[in-house]
mmCIF file of C-alpha atoms in Angstrom:
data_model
loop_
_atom_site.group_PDB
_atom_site.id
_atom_site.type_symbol
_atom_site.label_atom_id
_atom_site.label_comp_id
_atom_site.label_asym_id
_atom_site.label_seq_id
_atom_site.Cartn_x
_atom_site.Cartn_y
_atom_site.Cartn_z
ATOM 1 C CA UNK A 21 16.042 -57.041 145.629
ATOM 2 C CA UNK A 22 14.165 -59.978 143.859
ATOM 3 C CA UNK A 23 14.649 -57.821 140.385
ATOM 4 C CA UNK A 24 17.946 -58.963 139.888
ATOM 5 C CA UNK A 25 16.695 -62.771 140.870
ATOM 6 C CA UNK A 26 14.534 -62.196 138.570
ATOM 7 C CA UNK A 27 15.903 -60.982 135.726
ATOM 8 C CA UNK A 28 19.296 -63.577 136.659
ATOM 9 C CA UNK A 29 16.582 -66.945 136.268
ATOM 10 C CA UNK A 30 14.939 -65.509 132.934
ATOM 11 C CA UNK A 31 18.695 -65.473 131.831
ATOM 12 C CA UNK A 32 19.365 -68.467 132.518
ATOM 13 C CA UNK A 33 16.448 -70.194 131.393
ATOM 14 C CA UNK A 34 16.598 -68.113 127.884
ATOM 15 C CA UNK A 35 20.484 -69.359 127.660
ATOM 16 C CA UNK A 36 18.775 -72.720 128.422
ATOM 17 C CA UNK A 37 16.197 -72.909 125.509
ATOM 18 C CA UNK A 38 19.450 -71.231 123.252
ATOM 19 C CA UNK A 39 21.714 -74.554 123.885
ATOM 20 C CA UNK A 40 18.181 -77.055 123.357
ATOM 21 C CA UNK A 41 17.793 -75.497 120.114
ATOM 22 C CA UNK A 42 21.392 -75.693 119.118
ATOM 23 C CA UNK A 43 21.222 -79.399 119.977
ATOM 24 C CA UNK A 44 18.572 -80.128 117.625
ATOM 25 C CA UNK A 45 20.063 -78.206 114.442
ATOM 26 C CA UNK A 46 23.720 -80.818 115.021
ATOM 27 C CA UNK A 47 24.299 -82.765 112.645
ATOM 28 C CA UNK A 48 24.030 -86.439 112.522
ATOM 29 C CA UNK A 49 27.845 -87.223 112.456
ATOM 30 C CA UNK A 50 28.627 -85.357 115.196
ATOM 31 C CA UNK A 51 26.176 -87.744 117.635
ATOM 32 C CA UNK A 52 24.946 -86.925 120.314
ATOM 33 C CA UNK A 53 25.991 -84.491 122.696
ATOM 34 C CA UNK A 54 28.366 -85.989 125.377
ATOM 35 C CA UNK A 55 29.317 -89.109 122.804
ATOM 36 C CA UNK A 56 32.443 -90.808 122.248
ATOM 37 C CA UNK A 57 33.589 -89.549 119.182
ATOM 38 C CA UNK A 58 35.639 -91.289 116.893
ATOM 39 C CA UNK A 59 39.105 -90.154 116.568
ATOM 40 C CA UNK A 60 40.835 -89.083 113.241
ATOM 41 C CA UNK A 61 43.019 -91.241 111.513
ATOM 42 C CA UNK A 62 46.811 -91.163 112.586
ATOM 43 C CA UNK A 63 49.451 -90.248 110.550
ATOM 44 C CA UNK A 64 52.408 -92.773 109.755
ATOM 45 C CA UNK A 65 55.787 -91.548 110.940
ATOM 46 C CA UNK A 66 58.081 -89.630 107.689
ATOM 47 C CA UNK A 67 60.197 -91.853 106.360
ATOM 48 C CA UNK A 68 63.522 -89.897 105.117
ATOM 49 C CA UNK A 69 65.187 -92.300 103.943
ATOM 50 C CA UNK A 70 68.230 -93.025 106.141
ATOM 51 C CA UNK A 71 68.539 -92.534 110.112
ATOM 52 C CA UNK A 72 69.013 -89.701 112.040
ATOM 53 C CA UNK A 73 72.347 -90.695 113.224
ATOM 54 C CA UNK A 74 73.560 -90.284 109.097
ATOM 55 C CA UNK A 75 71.800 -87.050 108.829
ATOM 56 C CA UNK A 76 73.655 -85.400 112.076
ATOM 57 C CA UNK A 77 76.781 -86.944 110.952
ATOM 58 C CA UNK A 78 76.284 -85.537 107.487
ATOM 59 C CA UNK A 79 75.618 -82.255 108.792
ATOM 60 C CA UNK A 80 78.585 -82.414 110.985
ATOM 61 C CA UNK A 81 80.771 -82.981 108.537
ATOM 62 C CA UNK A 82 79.507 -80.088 106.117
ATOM 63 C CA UNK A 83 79.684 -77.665 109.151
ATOM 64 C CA UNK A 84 83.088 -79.035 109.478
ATOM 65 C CA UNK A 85 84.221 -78.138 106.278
ATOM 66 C CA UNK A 86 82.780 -74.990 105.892
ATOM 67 C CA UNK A 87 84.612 -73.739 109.727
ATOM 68 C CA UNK A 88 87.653 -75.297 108.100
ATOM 69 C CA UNK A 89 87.511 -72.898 104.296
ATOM 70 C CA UNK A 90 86.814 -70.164 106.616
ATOM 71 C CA UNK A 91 89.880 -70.652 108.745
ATOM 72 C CA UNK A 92 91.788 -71.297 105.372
ATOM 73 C CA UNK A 93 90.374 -67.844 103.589
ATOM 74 C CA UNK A 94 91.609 -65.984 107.404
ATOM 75 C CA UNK A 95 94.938 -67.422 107.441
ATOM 76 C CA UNK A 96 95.261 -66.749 103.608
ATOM 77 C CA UNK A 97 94.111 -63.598 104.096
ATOM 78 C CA UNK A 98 96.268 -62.332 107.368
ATOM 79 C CA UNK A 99 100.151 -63.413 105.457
ATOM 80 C CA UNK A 100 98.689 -61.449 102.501
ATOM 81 C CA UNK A 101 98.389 -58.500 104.758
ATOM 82 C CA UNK A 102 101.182 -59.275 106.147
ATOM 83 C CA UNK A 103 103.261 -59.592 103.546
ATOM 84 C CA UNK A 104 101.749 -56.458 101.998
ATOM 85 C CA UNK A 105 102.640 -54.627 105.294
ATOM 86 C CA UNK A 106 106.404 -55.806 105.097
ATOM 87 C CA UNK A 107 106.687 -54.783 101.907
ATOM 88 C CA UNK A 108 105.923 -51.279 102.706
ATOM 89 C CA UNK A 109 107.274 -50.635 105.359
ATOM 90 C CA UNK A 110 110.475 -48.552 105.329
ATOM 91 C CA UNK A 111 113.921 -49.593 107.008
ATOM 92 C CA UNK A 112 115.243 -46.770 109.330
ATOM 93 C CA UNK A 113 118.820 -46.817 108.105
ATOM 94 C CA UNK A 114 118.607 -48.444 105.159
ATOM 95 C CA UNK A 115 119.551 -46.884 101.977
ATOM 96 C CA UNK A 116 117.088 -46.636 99.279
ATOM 97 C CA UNK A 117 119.145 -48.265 96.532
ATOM 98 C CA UNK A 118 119.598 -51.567 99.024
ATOM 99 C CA UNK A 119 115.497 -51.758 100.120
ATOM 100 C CA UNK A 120 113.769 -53.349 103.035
ATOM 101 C CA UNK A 121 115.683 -55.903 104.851
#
């Protein structure tokens, strides 16, 4: 039953030398181990050259448009089919000299 004590300590104590030599081979701008470190520079906040609020409104309004040509080509394009429909169609009753009504 002690094998496994053992064998556990010279694991530990092995691990033990392992992180004592890794200390040693740091180098010197890292510090010591367990030292404040000095933080990295921050960055300035992106300037993009107008506000936010202009940038959503100016993406509004483009989204805007573009729903609005969309509409416009679907309207455009439902009387042409419409109109192509009527024009086809054939009047029960009507004579073929007088045409669609």
């Amino acid at each position: 039953m002690s094998d496994w004590k053992a064998e556990l300590d010279a694991l530990v104590s092995e691990t033990m030398d392992f992180a004592r030599s890794l200390r040693s081979q740091l180098p010197s701008s890292m510090g010591k181990p367990g030292s404040i470190r000095p933080e990295p520079a921050r960055l300035e906040p992106m300037n993009w050259g107008g506000s936010e609020r202009e940038e959503i409104q100016r993406r509004v309004a483009s989204f805007k448009a573009h729903q609005q040509r969309h509409t416009r080509q679907r309207e455009d394009y439902a009387a042409s089919e419409w109109k192509r429909m009527l024009a086809s169609r054939t009047w029960p009753g009507a004579s073929e000299q007088s045409g669609p009504r």
